Coordinates of C-alpha atoms in Angstrom, one line a residue:
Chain B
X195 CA 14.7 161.2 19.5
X196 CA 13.4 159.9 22.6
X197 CA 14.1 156.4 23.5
X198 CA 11.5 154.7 25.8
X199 CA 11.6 151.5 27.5
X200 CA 8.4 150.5 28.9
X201 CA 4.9 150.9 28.3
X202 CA 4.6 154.2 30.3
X203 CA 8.0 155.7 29.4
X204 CA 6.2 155.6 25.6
X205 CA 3.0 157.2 26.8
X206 CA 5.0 159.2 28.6
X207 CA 6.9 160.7 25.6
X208 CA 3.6 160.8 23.8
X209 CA 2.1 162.9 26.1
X210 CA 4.5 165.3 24.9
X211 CA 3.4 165.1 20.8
X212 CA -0.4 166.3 19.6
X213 CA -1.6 165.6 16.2
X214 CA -1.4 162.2 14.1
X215 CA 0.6 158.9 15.0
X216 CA 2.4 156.9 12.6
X217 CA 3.9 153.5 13.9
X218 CA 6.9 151.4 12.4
X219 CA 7.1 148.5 14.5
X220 CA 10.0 146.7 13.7
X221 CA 12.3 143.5 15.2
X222 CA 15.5 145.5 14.4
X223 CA 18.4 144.6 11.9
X224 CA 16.6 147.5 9.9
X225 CA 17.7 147.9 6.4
X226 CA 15.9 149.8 3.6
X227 CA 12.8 148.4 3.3
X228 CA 12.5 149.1 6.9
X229 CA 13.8 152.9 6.3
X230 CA 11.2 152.9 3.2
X231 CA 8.1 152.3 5.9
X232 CA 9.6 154.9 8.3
X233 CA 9.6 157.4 5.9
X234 CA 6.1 156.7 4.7
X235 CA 5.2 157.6 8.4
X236 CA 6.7 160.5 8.6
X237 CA 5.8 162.4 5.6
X238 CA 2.0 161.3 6.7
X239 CA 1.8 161.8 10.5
X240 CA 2.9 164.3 12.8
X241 CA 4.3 162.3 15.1
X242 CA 6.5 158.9 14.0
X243 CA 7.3 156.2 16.6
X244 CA 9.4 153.5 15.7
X245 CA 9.4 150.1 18.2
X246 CA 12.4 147.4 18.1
X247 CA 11.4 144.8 19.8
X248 CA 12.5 140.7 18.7
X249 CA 9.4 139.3 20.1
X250 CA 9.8 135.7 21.1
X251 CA 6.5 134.4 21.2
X252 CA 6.5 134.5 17.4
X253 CA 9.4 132.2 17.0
X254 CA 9.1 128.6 17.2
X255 CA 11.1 126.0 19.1
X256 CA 14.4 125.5 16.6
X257 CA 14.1 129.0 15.3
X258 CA 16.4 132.0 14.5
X259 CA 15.7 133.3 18.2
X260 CA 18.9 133.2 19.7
X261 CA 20.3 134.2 16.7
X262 CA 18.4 136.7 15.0
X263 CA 20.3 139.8 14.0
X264 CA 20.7 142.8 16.8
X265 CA 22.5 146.0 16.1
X266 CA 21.2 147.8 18.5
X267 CA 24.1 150.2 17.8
X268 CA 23.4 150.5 14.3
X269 CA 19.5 150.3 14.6
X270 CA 19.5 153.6 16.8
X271 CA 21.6 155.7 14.3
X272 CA 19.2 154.7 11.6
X273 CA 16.0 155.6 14.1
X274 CA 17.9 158.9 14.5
X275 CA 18.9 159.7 10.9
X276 CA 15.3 158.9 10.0
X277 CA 14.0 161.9 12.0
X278 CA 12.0 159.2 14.1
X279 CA 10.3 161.4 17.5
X280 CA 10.4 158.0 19.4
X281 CA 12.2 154.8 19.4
X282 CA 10.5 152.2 21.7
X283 CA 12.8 149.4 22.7
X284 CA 11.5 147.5 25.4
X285 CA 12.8 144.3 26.8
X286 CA 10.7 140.6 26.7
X287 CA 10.0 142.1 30.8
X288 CA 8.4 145.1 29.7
X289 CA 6.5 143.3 27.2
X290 CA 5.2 139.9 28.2
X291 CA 4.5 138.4 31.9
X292 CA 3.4 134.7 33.2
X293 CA 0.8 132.4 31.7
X294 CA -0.9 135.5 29.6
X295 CA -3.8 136.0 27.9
X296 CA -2.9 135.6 24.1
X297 CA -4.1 136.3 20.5
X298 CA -4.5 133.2 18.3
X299 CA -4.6 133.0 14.9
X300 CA -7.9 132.2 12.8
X301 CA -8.5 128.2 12.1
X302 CA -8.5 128.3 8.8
X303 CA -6.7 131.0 7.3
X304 CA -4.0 131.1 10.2
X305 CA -3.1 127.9 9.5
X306 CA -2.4 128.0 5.9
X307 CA 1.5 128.2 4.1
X308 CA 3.3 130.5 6.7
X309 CA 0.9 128.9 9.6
X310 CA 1.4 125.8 8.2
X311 CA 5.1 126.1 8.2
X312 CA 5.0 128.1 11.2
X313 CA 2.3 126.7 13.7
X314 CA 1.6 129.0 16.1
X315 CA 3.5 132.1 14.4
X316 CA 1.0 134.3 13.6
X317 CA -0.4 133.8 17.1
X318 CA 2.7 135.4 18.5
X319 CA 2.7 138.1 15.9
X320 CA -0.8 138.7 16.6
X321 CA -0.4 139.3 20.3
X322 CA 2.5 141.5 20.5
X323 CA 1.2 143.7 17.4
X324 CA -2.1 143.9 19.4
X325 CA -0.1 144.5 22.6
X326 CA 2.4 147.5 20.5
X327 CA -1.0 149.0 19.0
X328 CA -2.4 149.3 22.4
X329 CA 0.3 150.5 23.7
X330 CA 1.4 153.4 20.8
X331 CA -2.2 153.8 19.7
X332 CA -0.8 154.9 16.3
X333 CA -3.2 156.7 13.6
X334 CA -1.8 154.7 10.8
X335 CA 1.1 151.6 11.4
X336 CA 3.2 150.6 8.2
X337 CA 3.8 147.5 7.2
X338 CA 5.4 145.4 4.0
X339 CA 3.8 143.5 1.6
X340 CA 6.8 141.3 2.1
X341 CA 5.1 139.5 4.7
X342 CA 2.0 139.4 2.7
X343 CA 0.4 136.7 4.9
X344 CA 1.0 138.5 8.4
X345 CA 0.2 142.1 6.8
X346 CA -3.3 140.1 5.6
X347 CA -3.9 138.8 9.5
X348 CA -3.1 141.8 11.6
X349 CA -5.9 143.7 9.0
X350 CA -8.4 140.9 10.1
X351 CA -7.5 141.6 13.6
X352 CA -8.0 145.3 12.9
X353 CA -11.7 144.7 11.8
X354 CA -12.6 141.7 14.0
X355 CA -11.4 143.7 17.0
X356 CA -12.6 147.3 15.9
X357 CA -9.6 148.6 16.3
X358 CA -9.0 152.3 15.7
X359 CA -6.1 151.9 13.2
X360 CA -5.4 153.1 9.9
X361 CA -3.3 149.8 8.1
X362 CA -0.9 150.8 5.3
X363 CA 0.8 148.3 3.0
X364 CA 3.7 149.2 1.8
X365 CA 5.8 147.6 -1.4
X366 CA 8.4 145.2 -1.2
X367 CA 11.9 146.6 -1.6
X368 CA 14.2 144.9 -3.6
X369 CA 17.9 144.4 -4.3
X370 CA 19.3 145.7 -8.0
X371 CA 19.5 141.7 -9.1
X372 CA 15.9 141.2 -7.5
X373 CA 16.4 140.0 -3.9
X374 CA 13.9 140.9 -1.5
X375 CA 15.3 142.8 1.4
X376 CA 14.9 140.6 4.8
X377 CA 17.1 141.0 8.1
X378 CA 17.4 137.8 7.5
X379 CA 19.9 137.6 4.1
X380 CA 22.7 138.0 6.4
X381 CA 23.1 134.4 7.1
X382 CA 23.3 133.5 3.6
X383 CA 26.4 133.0 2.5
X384 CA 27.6 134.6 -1.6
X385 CA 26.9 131.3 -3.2
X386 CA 23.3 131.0 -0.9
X387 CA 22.9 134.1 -2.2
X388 CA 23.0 133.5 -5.5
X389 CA 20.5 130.6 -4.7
X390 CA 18.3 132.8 -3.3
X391 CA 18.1 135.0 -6.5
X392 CA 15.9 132.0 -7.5
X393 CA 12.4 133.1 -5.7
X394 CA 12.5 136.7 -6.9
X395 CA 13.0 135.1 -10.9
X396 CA 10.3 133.2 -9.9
X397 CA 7.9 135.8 -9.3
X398 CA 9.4 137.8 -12.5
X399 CA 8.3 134.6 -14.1
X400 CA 5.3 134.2 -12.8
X401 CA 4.5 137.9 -13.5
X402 CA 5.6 137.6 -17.1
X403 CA 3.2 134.7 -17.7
X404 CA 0.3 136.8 -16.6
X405 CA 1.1 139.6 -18.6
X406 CA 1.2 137.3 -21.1
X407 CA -2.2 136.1 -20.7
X408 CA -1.9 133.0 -19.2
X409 CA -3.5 133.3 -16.0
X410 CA -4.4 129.5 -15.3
X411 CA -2.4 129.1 -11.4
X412 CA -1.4 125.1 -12.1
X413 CA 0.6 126.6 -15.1
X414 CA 2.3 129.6 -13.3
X415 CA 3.1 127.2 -10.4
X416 CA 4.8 124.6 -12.8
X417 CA 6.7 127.5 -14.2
X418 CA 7.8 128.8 -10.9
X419 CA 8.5 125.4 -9.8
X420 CA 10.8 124.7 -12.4
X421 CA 12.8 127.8 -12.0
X422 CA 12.9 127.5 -7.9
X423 CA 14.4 123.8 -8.4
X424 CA 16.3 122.5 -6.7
X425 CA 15.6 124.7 -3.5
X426 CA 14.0 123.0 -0.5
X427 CA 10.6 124.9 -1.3
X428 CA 7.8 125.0 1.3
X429 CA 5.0 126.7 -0.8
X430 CA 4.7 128.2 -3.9
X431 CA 0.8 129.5 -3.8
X432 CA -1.8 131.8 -5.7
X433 CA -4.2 133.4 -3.4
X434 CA -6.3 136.3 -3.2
X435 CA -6.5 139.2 -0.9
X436 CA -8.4 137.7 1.6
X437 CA -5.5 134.6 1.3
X438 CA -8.3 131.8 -0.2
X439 CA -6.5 129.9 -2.7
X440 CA -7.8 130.7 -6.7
X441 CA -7.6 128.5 -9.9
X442 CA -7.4 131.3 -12.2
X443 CA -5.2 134.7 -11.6
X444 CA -7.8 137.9 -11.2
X445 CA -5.6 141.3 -11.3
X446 CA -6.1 143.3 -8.5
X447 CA -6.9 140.2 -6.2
X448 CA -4.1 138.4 -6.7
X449 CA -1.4 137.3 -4.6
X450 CA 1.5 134.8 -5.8
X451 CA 3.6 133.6 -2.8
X452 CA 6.8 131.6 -2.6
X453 CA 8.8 130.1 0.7
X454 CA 11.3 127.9 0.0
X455 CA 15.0 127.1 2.1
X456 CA 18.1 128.4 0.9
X457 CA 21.2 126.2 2.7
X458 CA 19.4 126.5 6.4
X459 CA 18.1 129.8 5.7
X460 CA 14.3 130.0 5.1
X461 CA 12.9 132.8 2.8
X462 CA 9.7 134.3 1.7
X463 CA 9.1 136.2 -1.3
X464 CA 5.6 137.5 -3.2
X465 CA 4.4 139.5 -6.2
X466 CA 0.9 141.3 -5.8
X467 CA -1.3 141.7 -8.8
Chain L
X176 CA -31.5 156.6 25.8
X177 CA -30.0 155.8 22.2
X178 CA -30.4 152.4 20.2
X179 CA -27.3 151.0 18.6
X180 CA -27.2 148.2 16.5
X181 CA -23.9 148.2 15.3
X182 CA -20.4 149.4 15.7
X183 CA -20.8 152.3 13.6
X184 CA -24.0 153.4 15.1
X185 CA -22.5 153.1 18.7
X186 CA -19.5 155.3 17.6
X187 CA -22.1 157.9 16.2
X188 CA -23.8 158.1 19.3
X189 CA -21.4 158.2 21.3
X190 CA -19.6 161.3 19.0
X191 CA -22.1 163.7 20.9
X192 CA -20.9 162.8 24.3
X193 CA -18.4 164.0 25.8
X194 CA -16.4 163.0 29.1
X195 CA -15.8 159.7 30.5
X196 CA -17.0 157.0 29.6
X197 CA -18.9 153.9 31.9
X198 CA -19.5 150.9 30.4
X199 CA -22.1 148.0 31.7
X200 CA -21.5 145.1 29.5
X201 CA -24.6 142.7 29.6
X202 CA -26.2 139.5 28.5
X203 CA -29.5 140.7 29.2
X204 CA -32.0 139.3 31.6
X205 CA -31.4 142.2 33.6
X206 CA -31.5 141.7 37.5
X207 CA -31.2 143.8 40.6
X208 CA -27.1 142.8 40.3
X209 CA -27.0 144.5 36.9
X210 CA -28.7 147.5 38.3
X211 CA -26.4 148.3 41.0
X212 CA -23.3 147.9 38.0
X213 CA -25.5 150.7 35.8
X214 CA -26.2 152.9 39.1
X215 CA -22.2 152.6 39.4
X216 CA -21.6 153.5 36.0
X217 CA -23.8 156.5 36.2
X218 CA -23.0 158.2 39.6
X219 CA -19.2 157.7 38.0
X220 CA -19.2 158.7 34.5
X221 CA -20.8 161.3 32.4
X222 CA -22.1 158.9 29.8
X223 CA -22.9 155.3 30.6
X224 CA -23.2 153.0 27.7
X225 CA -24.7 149.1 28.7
X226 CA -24.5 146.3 25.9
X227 CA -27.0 143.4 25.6
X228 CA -25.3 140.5 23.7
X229 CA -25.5 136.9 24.5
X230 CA -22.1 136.2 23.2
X231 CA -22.4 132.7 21.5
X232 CA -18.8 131.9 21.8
X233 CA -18.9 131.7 25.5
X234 CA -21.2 129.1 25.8
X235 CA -19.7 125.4 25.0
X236 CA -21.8 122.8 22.6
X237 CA -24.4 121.8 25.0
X238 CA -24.4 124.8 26.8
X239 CA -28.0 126.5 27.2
X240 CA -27.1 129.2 24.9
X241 CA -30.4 128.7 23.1
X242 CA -32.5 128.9 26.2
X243 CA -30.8 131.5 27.7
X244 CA -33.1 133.8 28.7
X245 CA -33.9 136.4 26.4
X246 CA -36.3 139.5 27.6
X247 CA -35.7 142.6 24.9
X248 CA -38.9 144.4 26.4
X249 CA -38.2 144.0 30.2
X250 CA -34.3 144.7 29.5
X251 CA -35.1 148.0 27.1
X252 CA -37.4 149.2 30.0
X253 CA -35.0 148.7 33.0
X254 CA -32.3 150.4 30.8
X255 CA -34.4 153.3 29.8
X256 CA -35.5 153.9 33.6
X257 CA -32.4 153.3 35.0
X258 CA -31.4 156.5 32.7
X259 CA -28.6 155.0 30.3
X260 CA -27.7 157.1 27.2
X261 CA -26.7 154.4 25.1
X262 CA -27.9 150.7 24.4
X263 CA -25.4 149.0 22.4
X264 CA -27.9 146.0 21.1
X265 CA -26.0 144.4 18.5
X266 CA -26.7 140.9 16.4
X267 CA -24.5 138.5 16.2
X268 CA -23.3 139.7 12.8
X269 CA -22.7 142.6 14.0
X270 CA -19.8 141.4 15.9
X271 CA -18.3 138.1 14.6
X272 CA -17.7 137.0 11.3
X273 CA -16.1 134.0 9.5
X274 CA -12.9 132.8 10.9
X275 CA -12.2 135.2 12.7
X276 CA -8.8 135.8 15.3
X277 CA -9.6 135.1 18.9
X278 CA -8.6 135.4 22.3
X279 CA -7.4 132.9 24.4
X280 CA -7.6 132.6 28.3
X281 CA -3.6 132.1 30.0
X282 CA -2.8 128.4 29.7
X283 CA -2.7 127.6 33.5
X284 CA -5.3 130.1 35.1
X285 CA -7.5 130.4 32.5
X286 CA -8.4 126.4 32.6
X287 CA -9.1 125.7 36.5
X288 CA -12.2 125.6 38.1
X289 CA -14.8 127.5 35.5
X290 CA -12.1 127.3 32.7
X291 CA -11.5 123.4 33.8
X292 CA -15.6 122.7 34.1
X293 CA -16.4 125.2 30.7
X294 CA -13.2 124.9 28.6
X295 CA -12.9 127.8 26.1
X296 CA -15.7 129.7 28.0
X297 CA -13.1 132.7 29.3
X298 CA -12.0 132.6 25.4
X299 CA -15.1 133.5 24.0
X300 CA -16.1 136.0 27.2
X301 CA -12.6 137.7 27.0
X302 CA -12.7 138.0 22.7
X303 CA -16.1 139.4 23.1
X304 CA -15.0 141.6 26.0
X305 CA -11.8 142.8 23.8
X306 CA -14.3 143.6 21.1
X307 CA -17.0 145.6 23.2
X308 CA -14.1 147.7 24.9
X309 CA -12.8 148.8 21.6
X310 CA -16.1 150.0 20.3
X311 CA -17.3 151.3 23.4
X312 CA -13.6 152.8 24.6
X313 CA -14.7 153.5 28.0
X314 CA -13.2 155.0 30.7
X315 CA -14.5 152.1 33.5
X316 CA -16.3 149.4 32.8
X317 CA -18.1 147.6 35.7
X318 CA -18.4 143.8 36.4
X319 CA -19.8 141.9 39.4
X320 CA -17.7 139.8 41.6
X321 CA -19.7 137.0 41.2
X322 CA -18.3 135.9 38.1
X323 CA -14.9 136.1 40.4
X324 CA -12.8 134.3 37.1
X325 CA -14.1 135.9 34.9
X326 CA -13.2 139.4 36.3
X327 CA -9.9 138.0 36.9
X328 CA -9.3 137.3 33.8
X329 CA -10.5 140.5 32.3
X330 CA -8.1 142.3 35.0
X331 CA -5.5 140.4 33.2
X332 CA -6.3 140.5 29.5
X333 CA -6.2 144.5 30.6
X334 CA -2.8 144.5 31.9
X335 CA -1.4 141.6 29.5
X336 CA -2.7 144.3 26.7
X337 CA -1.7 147.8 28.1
X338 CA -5.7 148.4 27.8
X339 CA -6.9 151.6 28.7
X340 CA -9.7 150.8 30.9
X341 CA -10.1 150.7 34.8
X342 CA -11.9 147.6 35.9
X343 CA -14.4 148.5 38.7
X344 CA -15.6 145.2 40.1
X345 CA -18.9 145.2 42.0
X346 CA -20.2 143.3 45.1
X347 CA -22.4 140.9 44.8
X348 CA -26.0 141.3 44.8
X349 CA -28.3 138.6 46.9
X350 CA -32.1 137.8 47.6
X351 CA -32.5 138.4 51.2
X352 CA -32.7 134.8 51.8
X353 CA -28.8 135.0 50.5
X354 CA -29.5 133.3 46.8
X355 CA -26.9 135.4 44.9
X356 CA -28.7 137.3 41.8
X357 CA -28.1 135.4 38.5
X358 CA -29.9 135.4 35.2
X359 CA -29.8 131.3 35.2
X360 CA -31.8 131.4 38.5
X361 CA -35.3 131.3 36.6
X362 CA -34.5 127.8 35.5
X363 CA -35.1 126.7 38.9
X364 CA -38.1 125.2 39.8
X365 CA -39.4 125.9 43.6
X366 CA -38.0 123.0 45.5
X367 CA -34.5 123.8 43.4
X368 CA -34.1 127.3 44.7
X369 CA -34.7 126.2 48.4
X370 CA -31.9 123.4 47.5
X371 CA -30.1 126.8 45.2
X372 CA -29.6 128.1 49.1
X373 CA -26.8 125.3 50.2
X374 CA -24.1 127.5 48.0
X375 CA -24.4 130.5 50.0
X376 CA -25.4 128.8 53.1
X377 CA -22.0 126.8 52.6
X378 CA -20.1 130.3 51.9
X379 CA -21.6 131.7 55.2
X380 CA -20.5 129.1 57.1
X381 CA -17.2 129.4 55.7
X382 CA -16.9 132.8 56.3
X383 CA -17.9 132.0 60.1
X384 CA -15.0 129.6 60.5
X385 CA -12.6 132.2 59.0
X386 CA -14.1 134.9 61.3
X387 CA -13.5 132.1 64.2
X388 CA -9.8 131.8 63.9
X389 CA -9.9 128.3 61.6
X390 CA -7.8 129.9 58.4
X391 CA -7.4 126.2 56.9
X392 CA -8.4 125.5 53.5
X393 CA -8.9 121.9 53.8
X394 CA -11.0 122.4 57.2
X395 CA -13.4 125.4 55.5
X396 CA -13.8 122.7 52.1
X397 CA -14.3 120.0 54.2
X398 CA -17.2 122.1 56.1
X399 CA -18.5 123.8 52.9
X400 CA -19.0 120.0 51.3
X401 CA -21.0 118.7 53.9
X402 CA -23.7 121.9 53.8
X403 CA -23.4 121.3 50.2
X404 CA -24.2 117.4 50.0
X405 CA -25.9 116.0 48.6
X406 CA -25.9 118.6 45.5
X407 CA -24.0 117.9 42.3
X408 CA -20.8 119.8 43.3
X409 CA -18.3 121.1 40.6
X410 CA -16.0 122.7 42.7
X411 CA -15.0 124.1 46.3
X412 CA -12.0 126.5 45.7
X413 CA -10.6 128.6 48.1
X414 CA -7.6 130.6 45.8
X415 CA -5.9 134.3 46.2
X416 CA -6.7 137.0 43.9
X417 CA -4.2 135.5 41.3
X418 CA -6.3 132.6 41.4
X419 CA -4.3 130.3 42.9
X420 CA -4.7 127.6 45.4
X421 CA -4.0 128.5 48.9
X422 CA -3.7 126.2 52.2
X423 CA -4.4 128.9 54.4
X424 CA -7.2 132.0 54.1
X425 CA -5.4 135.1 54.2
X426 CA -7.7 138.3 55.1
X427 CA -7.5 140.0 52.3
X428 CA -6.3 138.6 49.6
X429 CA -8.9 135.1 49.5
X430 CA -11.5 134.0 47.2
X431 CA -13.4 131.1 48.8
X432 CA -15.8 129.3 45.4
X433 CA -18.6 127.3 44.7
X434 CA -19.7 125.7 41.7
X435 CA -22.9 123.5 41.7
X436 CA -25.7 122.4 39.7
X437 CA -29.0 121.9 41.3
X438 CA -31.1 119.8 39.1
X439 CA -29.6 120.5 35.8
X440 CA -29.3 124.3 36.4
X441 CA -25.7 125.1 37.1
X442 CA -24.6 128.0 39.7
X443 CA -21.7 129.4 40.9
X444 CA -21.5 131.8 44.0
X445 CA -18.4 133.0 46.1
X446 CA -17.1 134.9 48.9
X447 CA -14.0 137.5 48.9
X448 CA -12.1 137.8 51.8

């Protein structure tokens, strides 16, 4: 595994690799849903780069920054086990200069649920995804459905930019009691935990309704509503593919979303059907 | 010389070239100035591609984006003599659609002189660039120093996104009374263009004082606004390559701008140094 640290180190080491490029990029604290898209990329490129990188423009003022988890330590071992060819690991120097040209987020559906939550999140995802594609030029990048909302926006910047990428969602992995996996279940302590269990029965719930029949969103949302109290909940939301709001479930263009706060930890969970 | 109309057909044509790539990117109304940027491209590259858009987003309410001047014979017949292979002549549709992600000019250079007089004009010129790079994927792409922001700021959105482009900027090109070459200039009636003549009368004199020993900024604006007077002035800048102000001309590494609008056509003209 090469490691490379800057923009040329990476094309460096590519120079080095022919054939396809698959791209993980990643803000560390990997677990298995991160080990989940690594593997994807390696059983369908010839080459697999994997970039760690906690990029700061996509937190806000009061976030997790400072205190997202870093394992570097850990993180590597992983990279390694995983058969990755190249770990990029830049720092914010390598990455980002003064007063920069930036990505921003479309009006309306950037500023929806996570962008309303978030305000000026997706901007900073944009831009450093934009930067890392331009920088890797991967055939195909990997991302979860997790982040439904983001995975939805970097595929608009793919076609509104013509950019020569191949996107590929990949599922949500889950805990055995449900629990989606997120670097960021580490702050919550065993009884947030247990809270947190809460979104994921949601979803079941939700899901369960649908099969069911009922497909009517106010219903589902009720339901889900009822079973998230009483978390702190930011959203609960019934959207389609291209993240417009829908009155009636259609399967196959459906996504069901839920943020809500568990103690001060904030959590995102979705079911797409 | 090859017709595309889209994306896709600009991709297929440009599958049976091969070698690099020169790129002339155009709002039509071809001039002598864009001529010498598509000799460039060709006595450079193997294949030179030039686009005609009028990119809408660049031009603020107000603006005279439905009177720019638009000349689809003349242009096709300049191209086609000057021995282009490909015309990328797009529709709008072609490359925006609804909502889409954008790019946005640096917070502090991107909103001074042009970017203070047209705010969210280098947004719309550097998402349309972004787009027109990534179809076209050339090897250089060639832009005239007159726009002296602009190509600043596509410098930077180049090196902010680890694009794989070399900028190649181009002198620019004057009638040999000194009236620098711009599309806008047939808005002027007779009597304008002979008042059109103060901006680079005013950046001649400039350039006397700095080739007489006087390096100060305040001196050379004072000087500059007296040849231009009584015009309607915009701006008198005299910035680095960075773009930022300077107090003292330094050979080299000085931009000395103008920014005018005679009647109600607006010009811009400068001087590098």
């Amino acid at each position: 595994m090469i490691i490379a640290r800057s923009a040329q180190e990476l094309k460096d080491a590519l120079e080095t690799k022919t054939g396809s490029v698959g791209f993980v990029p990643t803000m560390g604290a990997l677990h298995i849903g991160h080990r989940t898209l690594i593997d994807a990329a390696r059983k369908g490129n010839d080459t697999v780069v994997v970039s760690i990188f906690v990029n700061p423009t996509q937190f806000l003022p009061g976030e997790d920054l400072s205190k997202y988890p870093r394992r570097e330590e850990a993180d590597f071992k992983i990279c390694s086990l995983s058969g990755i060819d190249i770990l990029f690991y830049p720092d914010v120097n390598a990455m980002y200069g003064d007063d920069e040209v930036r990505i921003t987020a479309p009006d309306v559906r950037g500023f929806i649920l996570e962008g309303a939550s978030r305000p000026g999140h997706f901007d900073g995802v944009l831009t450093v995804v934009m930067k890392l594609f331009n920088i890797v030029r991967p055939t195909r990048a990997y991302f979860g459905k997790k982040d439904a909302q983001q995975l939805a926006m970097i595929i608009q910047m793919v076609n509104n930019f013509f950019m020569d990428v191949e996107i590929v969602p990949m599922e949500t992995v889950r805990e055995s009691d449900g629990l989606a996996l997120s670097s960021r279940n580490v702050y919550l302590s065993p009884s947030e935990r247990q809270e947190a269990l809460k979104l994921s029965a949601a979803l079941k719930s939700a899901t369960k309704m649908v099969m069911q029949g009922n497909l009517s969103s106010s219903d589902i949302k009720t339901n889900m509503e009822s079973i998230l109290s009483p978390l702190d909940v930011e959203y609960v939301a019934i959207v389609n593919r291209a993240f417009e709001s829908i009155e009636k479930v259609v399967l196959g263009n459906t996504i069901i979303l839920v943020a809500a706060r568990v103690g001060t930890t904030r959590l995102i969970d979705n079911v797409w059907m």
